[in-house]
């Protein structure tokens, strides 16, 4: 009976050690070949230790089967449990934890609409009064100088504006002569504006001869209106 208690004691010690070691385990593992190999090696070592213990506690001769079997069973079970647990903790594969649930994908921020294109630049429409000329003349009349002075001041306030200086004649005379006369009239007005501070690059004098009539050529008054230079801002 006493020898059986030895075997039970070793088994209980082994179970208690297993529980203690399992409680100290830091990572869960799957049972595998390492635990099996450890149990075999530990069981063999425990059985051998049981034989030694049986001889140690026998006062005379060889221990009998009634003493030897419980000791071998208890220490063998003890060794198998301990060896299996040690092998399991050493090299059995870890239990892979399940992946964390995917984090909710934040809704993509809507792409902002492109800014509206800039509004086109609105240039102020300039209206410049023209001047008239005496018959067969290309000289600025004293009474018209004030009109051109006013035009020069307006153009100084609009540095980006270029002006077509267009000269015309009445219907009297030949085509060739009136074309040259209308060009001299345009040049006279352009030169006057240059003297008033308007750059030459902003003035484009052009002669159109006896074309683009604005009044009838049957009267003196109508022909006087046709002998003119118009200032047309190019915006």
XYZ file of C-alpha atoms in Angstrom:
235
model
C 0.000 0.000 0.000
C 2.836 2.341 0.914
C 4.513 1.733 -2.448
C 1.320 2.573 -4.312
C 1.156 5.843 -2.440
C 4.603 6.658 -3.819
C 3.318 6.257 -7.339
C 0.230 8.365 -6.655
C 2.415 10.995 -5.068
C 4.657 11.269 -8.137
C 1.653 11.469 -10.419
C 0.128 14.256 -8.304
C 3.440 16.106 -8.210
C 3.695 15.821 -11.970
C 0.149 17.091 -12.485
C 0.766 19.962 -10.085
C 3.964 20.858 -11.936
C 2.119 20.740 -15.242
C -0.514 23.125 -13.923
C 2.168 25.436 -12.544
C 4.166 25.459 -15.759
C 1.021 25.911 -17.813
C 0.117 28.905 -15.687
C 3.545 30.376 -16.382
C 3.280 29.838 -20.119
C 3.424 33.159 -21.875
C 2.066 32.174 -25.264
C -0.528 29.592 -26.320
C 0.789 26.748 -28.465
C -0.740 23.892 -30.423
C 0.032 20.342 -29.262
C 2.480 18.835 -31.704
C 5.426 16.532 -32.177
C 7.576 18.415 -29.660
C 5.155 17.613 -26.830
C 5.015 13.960 -27.918
C 8.787 13.641 -28.105
C 9.173 15.366 -24.749
C 6.639 12.997 -23.185
C 8.473 9.931 -24.535
C 11.864 11.148 -23.344
C 10.487 12.347 -20.023
C 8.551 9.100 -19.496
C 11.655 7.013 -20.167
C 13.730 9.144 -17.835
C 11.011 9.046 -15.168
C 10.687 5.273 -15.414
C 14.423 4.872 -14.983
C 14.323 7.210 -12.011
C 11.467 5.117 -10.543
C 13.618 2.014 -10.684
C 16.379 3.836 -8.817
C 13.981 5.122 -6.193
C 12.539 1.617 -5.673
C 16.045 0.246 -5.055
C 16.840 3.228 -2.795
C 13.920 2.580 -0.489
C 14.358 -1.224 -0.366
C 16.416 -2.267 2.647
C 17.311 -5.747 1.354
C 18.068 -7.177 -2.070
C 16.126 -6.477 -5.171
C 12.714 -4.781 -4.813
C 9.759 -6.874 -5.737
C 7.291 -6.223 -8.457
C 4.840 -4.855 -5.917
C 7.306 -2.059 -5.124
C 8.978 -1.634 -8.466
C 5.805 -1.232 -10.583
C 4.196 1.654 -8.622
C 7.482 3.552 -8.501
C 8.114 3.119 -12.211
C 4.520 4.018 -13.067
C 4.503 7.112 -10.879
C 7.879 8.485 -11.924
C 7.275 7.486 -15.544
C 3.991 9.350 -15.614
C 5.649 12.252 -13.847
C 8.505 12.332 -16.351
C 6.154 11.973 -19.328
C 3.984 14.860 -18.150
C 6.923 17.127 -17.369
C 8.832 16.194 -20.526
C 5.769 16.629 -22.692
C 5.074 20.047 -21.221
C 8.686 21.161 -21.601
C 8.817 19.966 -25.214
C 5.514 21.662 -25.885
C 6.761 24.957 -24.470
C 10.072 24.766 -26.303
C 9.173 24.133 -29.909
C 5.519 23.382 -30.541
C 4.074 25.986 -32.945
C 2.436 29.037 -31.480
C -1.246 29.529 -31.890
C -1.635 32.347 -34.372
C -4.098 34.861 -33.002
C -6.886 35.850 -35.342
C -6.246 39.058 -37.219
C -7.853 42.144 -35.772
C -11.040 43.211 -37.447
C -10.401 45.601 -40.276
C -10.653 49.191 -39.280
C -13.489 51.008 -40.952
C -12.343 52.715 -44.081
C -12.854 56.390 -43.841
C -14.979 57.732 -46.630
C -12.849 59.499 -49.169
C -13.270 63.215 -49.012
C -15.019 64.503 -52.115
C -12.730 66.123 -54.614
C -13.350 69.846 -54.461
C -14.685 71.358 -57.608
C -12.130 73.372 -59.572
C -12.374 77.102 -59.072
C -14.333 78.921 -61.731
C -12.249 80.522 -64.453
C -11.497 84.185 -63.919
C -13.936 86.541 -65.513
C -12.620 88.118 -68.689
C -11.185 91.542 -68.226
C -13.706 94.132 -69.261
C -12.004 97.072 -70.902
C -13.685 100.394 -70.642
C -14.975 101.391 -74.047
C -13.312 104.603 -75.007
C -15.039 107.105 -77.244
C -12.657 109.663 -78.729
C -13.944 112.530 -80.757
C -12.366 113.075 -84.145
C -11.513 116.296 -85.940
C -12.324 117.823 -89.334
C -10.187 119.569 -91.946
C -10.541 122.404 -94.371
C -10.842 121.591 -98.043
C -7.595 120.188 -99.485
C -5.796 120.760 -96.168
C -4.027 118.441 -93.652
C -3.378 121.012 -90.937
C -4.988 120.819 -87.498
C -7.426 123.718 -87.115
C -7.060 125.821 -83.964
C -10.593 125.019 -82.911
C -9.904 121.274 -83.061
C -6.780 121.329 -80.893
C -8.873 121.208 -77.712
C -10.553 118.011 -78.916
C -7.179 116.321 -79.456
C -5.888 117.585 -76.097
C -8.860 115.902 -74.463
C -8.141 112.670 -76.358
C -4.497 112.740 -75.232
C -5.519 112.998 -71.555
C -7.919 110.085 -71.920
C -5.236 107.937 -73.538
C -2.740 108.737 -70.771
C -5.156 107.177 -68.326
C -5.400 104.006 -70.442
C -1.836 102.948 -71.115
C -2.898 99.600 -72.573
C -4.979 101.102 -75.395
C -3.764 101.386 -78.982
C -5.567 103.797 -81.327
C -6.244 103.558 -85.038
C -5.931 107.071 -86.456
C -8.043 106.879 -89.639
C -8.066 109.710 -92.191
C -10.777 110.351 -94.824
C -11.598 112.766 -97.659
C -14.670 113.980 -99.479
C -15.536 112.876 -102.995
C -13.791 115.734 -104.839
C -10.504 114.832 -106.508
C -8.874 111.671 -107.785
C -8.567 108.416 -105.898
C -4.785 108.568 -105.740
C -4.635 112.157 -104.567
C -7.285 111.707 -101.882
C -5.593 108.578 -100.584
C -2.388 110.527 -100.022
C -4.287 113.484 -98.556
C -6.142 111.248 -96.098
C -2.819 109.721 -94.982
C -1.333 113.199 -94.387
C -4.363 114.086 -92.268
C -3.957 110.874 -90.188
C -0.241 111.563 -89.759
C -0.967 115.134 -88.636
C -3.283 113.939 -85.867
C -0.865 111.188 -84.781
C 2.010 113.676 -84.604
C -0.073 116.058 -82.506
C -0.899 113.281 -80.001
C 2.764 112.249 -79.863
C 3.695 115.813 -78.923
C 1.128 115.536 -76.123
C 2.885 112.502 -74.649
C 1.237 109.534 -76.351
C 3.873 107.013 -77.543
C 4.147 106.501 -81.294
C 3.757 102.742 -80.758
C 0.192 103.282 -79.560
C -0.870 105.261 -82.651
C -1.574 103.654 -86.046
C -2.240 106.345 -88.713
C -4.105 105.025 -91.772
C -5.421 106.835 -94.870
C -8.590 105.581 -96.540
C -9.037 108.260 -99.241
C -12.558 109.091 -100.366
C -14.341 106.151 -98.713
C -16.601 105.485 -95.743
C -18.586 108.704 -96.176
C -20.676 109.764 -93.207
C -22.682 112.389 -95.080
C -23.727 113.336 -98.590
C -21.106 114.849 -100.868
C -23.760 116.953 -102.647
C -23.531 119.798 -100.109
C -20.732 121.788 -98.550
C -21.861 120.703 -95.102
C -21.824 117.039 -96.062
C -18.404 117.259 -97.684
C -17.052 119.057 -94.587
C -18.187 116.142 -92.397
C -16.436 113.653 -94.682
C -13.089 115.489 -94.436
C -12.195 114.005 -91.083
C -9.887 111.878 -88.904
C -11.444 109.321 -86.573
C -9.782 107.964 -83.418
C -10.760 104.319 -82.903
C -9.394 102.662 -79.738
C -8.336 99.042 -80.245
C -9.331 97.226 -77.025
